[in-house]
Each structure stands twice: as C-alpha cells, then as structure tokens.
Amino acid sequence: MFPNHADPLVTAPAETAILAMLLAESPLSRVELARRTGLSSTAVTKAARPLIDDGYLHELPPERTAPGAGRPANPLTVTSGREFFAGVKISADTLYGTVCDLRARMRTTIHRPLGERDPDSVSALLIDLVAELLDTRPEFRERTRHLGIAVSGDVDRAAGRVRYSVLPGWRDVPLAKAIAGATGLNVTVENDVKALTVTEHWFGEGIGTEYFALVTIGAGIGSGLVVNGRLIAGAYGVAGEMGHIGIDPAGPRCHCGQTGCVEAIASSDAILAAVRGATGREDLDFDGAVLLARGGNPAAREVFARAGRAIGTGIATLVSLLGPERVVVTGEGLDTYDLFGAHIKDAYEAHCFKAAAKCPLTLRPLPWEEWARSAAVIGIQALFP
Amino acid sequence: MFPNHADPLVTAPAETAILAMLLAESPLSRVELARRTGLSSTAVTKAARPLIDDGYLHELPPERTAPGAGRPANPLTVTSGREFFAGVKISADTLYGTVCDLRARMRTTIHRPLGERDPDSVSALLIDLVAELLDTRPEFRERTRHLGIAVSGDVDRAAGRVRYSVLPGWRDVPLAKAIAGATGLNVTVENDVKALTVTEHWFGEGIGTEYFALVTIGAGIGSGLVVNGRLIAGAYGVAGEMGHIGIDPAGPRCHCGQTGCVEAIASSDAILAAVRGATGREDLDFDGAVLLARGGNPAAREVFARAGRAIGTGIATLVSLLGPERVVVTGEGLDTYDLFGAHIKDAYEAHCFKAAAKCPLTLRPLPWEEWARSAAVIGIQALFP
C-alpha cells in the first residue's frame, strides 16, 4: 500500500531514527543500528518491521564475517526505488530539475532556460518541467508524491510562500499552493542554501555531526547552520546571514543598506565593481576581471585577495560563535578559488578562536544539478514528522 | 526521603517538563501545565504525583475564578525550601557565595577577598566559604546536596576541570573532585558566562524562548547562546566567543593573537589603553578614563564611542547568524553605559540583517552576587537528566 498523500511515513521515534540512519548509510546491521541509536536489538527489529512490510527497507543476505564469529550479520538496507522525489531549483536564468531516489541519488535531470521571470511564467514552466521529469520513467510517475522547490531569498517554508526573491515581481508568492494544485504533488518550498545545508548534513560531509555549517559563495554569500542536529531557523525567520555581518567599518556600502558586509566585499558583483574601480576599466565583465587577475594584474589580484580575506573572516566568525564540527564551502564562487583560496584559509586561521580552529574547511565544487537534488531532499524530509 | 546524592530528581520526560516549567513559573494550574507541555491532564496529574509525594511540589487552595466558571482551578507550585543549592563565583579578586532555593532565589550571600590566587589557596578558601554558607541556617546544611562553581575561562564541565583561567597557575585544575571530596557535595564547575546564560534562560528574560543570547561586557566580552532551548557548547568546546570575532581589519591587536577583535576594542583594558594613547596620559586608571570622558574630553569620548560601535556590531553579527528571540546585555561594563549605550544601539540597528533587527536588546545591570546565583542554578540543573 502506498502511504497517504502528505502524511509522514514514520512517526514513532524508533522508526524515525532507524529510517534516518539507513537513508544516510545503508546497509547497516541491526547490531550496528542498535549501537548507534541506543535502542535494544528487539526495538530495532520491531521498528524495522513495518518499514520492511511497506517495502522501504529490505534485508540483505547474511554475511558471515569470520569462522566462529557467532550469529551471522543480517544487514538492513533502504530499497532506494521504493519512492521517488522531484526537486526543482529556480535560479536567476534557469530551472534545474531532478528526480531522486530514497537515498538522494539523482536518477534523471533536466534543465530549462527561463524566459519571462515573473511568478506566473516561472510557475507554468516549472509545472511543465515536473511533468517531463515524471514522464521519463513510469515508476517516477507511480511512486512520486513529494516535490521540493529551492529558491534563493526569503522563504516562509511553513506557509509555502516566497516572501522575497531577486527575480522580478517575486513578492509574497504562494508558490507551494499553486504548484500543488497543478501537479497533484505535496509541495515544499525552501530557501536554497537551507536546502543545501540539510542535504549536506543528511547525505554528505555533515553525516552524524551535531554542529555543522555550510557556506555558499558566488553571486551571494550565504550560510546554513545545524545545531544539535537541527537547522537553525531564527526566531524572526533570519539566521545564517554570514553575507551580511559587518567585518570592516571602512568597507563598501552593501545593497542591504549596511556597510562593510562580507557580501559587499566578496560577492561576484562586488568583486567586479571593485576591479572596475581599481583598474578604471568599466568595460570589464566578471570573466574579464578574472582573466585580468589570472594574468597578474596587481590591482585585480588584490581585489580577489580582499574578497578571500572577507570570506575567511566571516567563516571564522561563524565558527567562533557556533563551534561547528566541520564547515563545507561551496557555490559557483569556487570557480575562482585559485585567486582567493589561500586568502580564505589564511584569514580563517588568523581569526578562529583557539580550539575552534580545529574545525576543518572542506571545499566542494557545486554543479547546478546539486541545487535541484537538495530541493528533492526537502521532499525526502517530508517522510519524517 | 531525601533523593540519592547525585541522581537526577526526575527522569521521565513528563516529570522533567512539569518540574522545569514550575521552577520558572509557579503557580500554574494543571490545565495550564497541560496546555503548555502538550500533555493530557491525566498525564500531568500522574507526573506531578511523585513530586508532590517527595515534597518538591504542593497544591495551593483552589481558586474559584468566576461564578459558574466550572471546576475550581487547583494550582500547583514549587515548595521553594524543599532543597537548597550552593553557588560560588570565583572572580579575579573575590569569592562570591550564595545559597539559593529551588526557585533560584538567593537566601543568603557571603563574599571573601582572595589572598593568594593559586588553585590550592582558592580551593581552601572556597571550602571554608561553603561551610560558612551552609552553617547560616540548619535547613541549608540538611537540604543542600549540590554546589555549582562558576569561573571565567575554559572549563571542561563534564570532567569538572578548569582547563585555563586568568588566575595565576590555573592550568588544568581538577576543581570539582577536590571540592566534592572536602565538602561532601555534588559539585559542578561551569564557565561563568554559560552559567549566567542558563540562569537568564531558565529564570529571567529568556523564559520560554527557543533562541536566546546573553552578552557580557566589562573586563572581557563574552556571550552564551541558546538554540532550540539548549546552550550551545561547540563541537570543540568553543562557542559564543563574541569577544573574539574580527570586526575591523584596522583594529588593534588582541591578547588572543588576532587583530580587530571586539574585545581588543571594547574590553575595559582596551578602552583604558586607547584613552591613554589618545590623550598621552599614561597615569590614568580606568576610573580616570571614565571621568575624563564624562567631563567631555573628545578623544576619550571617541574611544568609548568606538567601543560601543564594536559591541553593537558584534551583537548584530550574533543576531544575524543565530536569530535569537531576545538578547540580554549585562556585565560590569554597563556601569559606563552613559558613554557608549547609544553607540551600541546605533551600530546594532545599522548592522542587523532585515527581520533579525526585531530582536530586542535588554540591558541588565549585574551585581556580583548574580554570578554566584548563576553558579547555584548550575546545581539546580543537576536535578534534571
């Protein structure tokens, strides 16, 4: 039987813990599951039973580890294709879509350039894209009930609304309701950096960490923070705004109205404006600024260096306040890592407080499809209470 | 029967929730307790029963609210004097001690100047002070089993060790073990800012908040952060280091080795050094610097203004990253609030990101005894699992 449309798949704490653990790391033996969750072996077996009956988990053949090692291990694993999850990232000029399986592996991807970017036009294209994604294989159509949508900006996830986005005309758009009505899917809308943080925490570098942070660099500078295993939302819906912390009173004015924000120094637009200002070459585009710096132009190189120091100082601030176990740095800004990577690391090490400096930075290139995958993972979250 | 020495008083989730709520806010009716905890009325009654039997809770006479309003309300309240908690704050020159009741009200306070400040001398004085505190009333001696000790610096609470403090010779001191052995009490050692944050979260401005922050200003600049109702500890034991985030690349060198930290600009030592530098008056002490600024000396006033801007920027950073519901600012630095208060607020408002600026700052003067009270509250925490 397929679960009800929008109900969580698991509700009991033991089932929740076991499913979450197996989604991230399959296969695991019942003994290992009991050890990691703190449940008894009996409780593990009992909690796994309905998930096996519903086809979400299955047993692998017993593995005999060594002669005389006692009862053979009988690992449990997720049945990846039991349910699928659609995900769409709305970027400034493109829709990226994917269908993922239960273990967040992308089974298909499609992208479409945006024409008009108003909410109605984007919604219409998104509905077509989802139909196309689900039509690629009959089992996608049969076994997909959740769609996640990731978009940059201010998202009210609970209400399914995009309060604000840089796309023209996107002010308080009830996106989830519109798309759910048209697709028949259960739709969740989430801020893209938060979606990526959840994905990296559940399925990537952050597995098993209680304190974790993800930082994105590029057109914007953002971060997502996990504390005690949960994404920080902020009492007023604002948290993780690493791009808008003030790190230099003598820094440039930011589009947010403040002065000396990390983003005002280190976003790709800020870098381009600074290179133009420093070289007097108003004709440059971002690629031109990169070429100039790579060619050795000292003024251009210093702009990238300053951007790197701003990012490194921002990450150190986050680490000294939150104390994450590890930080993943990602985003399209990594394409110019050769120009500011060393400066990020130097400033990070110079500004991290004492033992917090033990926290490793991992740099992770980010294909656009990964954003779509993170949107699908928001759908996987809907399996849980 | 008095509970076993070091066992938690409550273990079941329902009992834990009810006791925690009544410690912070008594009296509350069973109906109100059920509403706030999400438990059924029957579950509330069942959970309260053992706590009433043990004398920790009692019922107040029924209050009839209005004619015809149905069954009379029968509120539950904490029996404040059922158990007492000793608390000692170790400052740079004084021991502050208190005995608090179950609702964290100070029943007596004593302070003693420190002579020698090495660990053995301080421990001996602390043991005497605790004996004196408990001897002030027979019921303190009879019904105190927990002692909390608060000290600034790097504390390993789980191990009961002070890893580092500014006091001379305090490196990796097994304080809890030594004091427990001599007093027969169950001893917990905690960083003073963390203890104060817990106290303010449980018994002060932070009651009922999921996200909360406390900032202390004075000889040092520190902060404690509560997320999802729990104090952030940091994966490497470092978190909340607001004093050591970099906010000005052109700022002074900090004793921690970094440049442009909030503390390097806004601690009382940093302010004094800057006023001396700006006025050429190396003879000044801190009080002299304050007098000069209050007298209108522009250079001295600008030093305090810069300190205020540094603190305000630091708080805004914390708020933009964490999104607390409210922030309490406290510490002996508030004594000079007239000189930098407006600058704290201006910089805070200028640097808070969007809706995060809704987070109110509350200024709270802090008598030294409050530090001792917060140490006692760490003992109250030991009632819980």
Coordinates of N, CA, C and O in Angstrom, one line a residue, chain A residues 89-96 111-115 117 125 167 368:
Chain A
K89 N 15.3 23.6 -8.7 CA 15.9 24.8 -8.2 C 15.6 25.9 -9.2 O 15.8 25.7 -10.4
I90 N 15.1 27.0 -8.7 CA 14.8 28.2 -9.6 C 16.1 29.1 -9.4 O 16.3 29.6 -8.4
S91 N 16.9 29.2 -10.5 CA 18.0 30.1 -10.4 C 17.6 31.4 -11.2 O 16.4 31.5 -11.6
A92 N 18.5 32.3 -11.3 CA 18.2 33.6 -11.9 C 17.8 33.5 -13.4 O 17.0 34.3 -13.9
D93 N 18.3 32.4 -14.1 CA 18.0 32.3 -15.5 C 17.6 30.9 -16.0 O 17.4 30.7 -17.1
T94 N 17.5 29.9 -15.0 CA 17.3 28.6 -15.4 C 16.5 27.8 -14.4 O 16.7 28.1 -13.2
L95 N 15.7 26.9 -14.8 CA 15.1 25.9 -13.9 C 15.9 24.6 -14.0 O 16.1 24.1 -15.1
Y96 N 16.4 24.1 -12.9 CA 17.1 22.8 -12.8 C 16.2 21.8 -12.1 O 15.8 22.0 -11.0
H111 N 17.2 20.5 -17.4 CA 17.1 22.0 -17.1 C 16.5 22.7 -18.3 O 16.6 22.3 -19.5
R112 N 15.9 23.9 -18.0 CA 15.2 24.7 -19.0 C 15.5 26.2 -18.7 O 15.4 26.6 -17.6
P113 N 16.0 26.9 -19.8 CA 16.2 28.3 -19.6 C 14.9 29.1 -19.2 O 13.8 28.7 -19.8
L114 N 15.0 30.0 -18.3 CA 13.8 30.9 -18.1 C 13.6 31.9 -19.2 O 14.6 32.5 -19.6
G115 N 12.4 32.1 -19.6 CA 12.1 33.2 -20.5 C 11.7 34.4 -19.6 O 12.5 35.0 -19.0
R117 N 10.4 36.0 -16.2 CA 10.8 35.5 -14.9 C 9.7 35.9 -13.8 O 10.0 35.8 -12.6
L125 N 6.3 27.1 -16.4 CA 7.4 26.4 -16.9 C 7.8 25.2 -15.9 O 8.1 24.1 -16.3
L167 N 14.2 37.6 -8.2 CA 13.5 37.6 -9.5 C 12.5 38.7 -9.6 O 11.9 39.0 -8.5
W368 N 25.2 22.8 -10.8 CA 23.9 23.4 -10.6 C 22.9 22.3 -10.3 O 21.9 22.5 -9.5

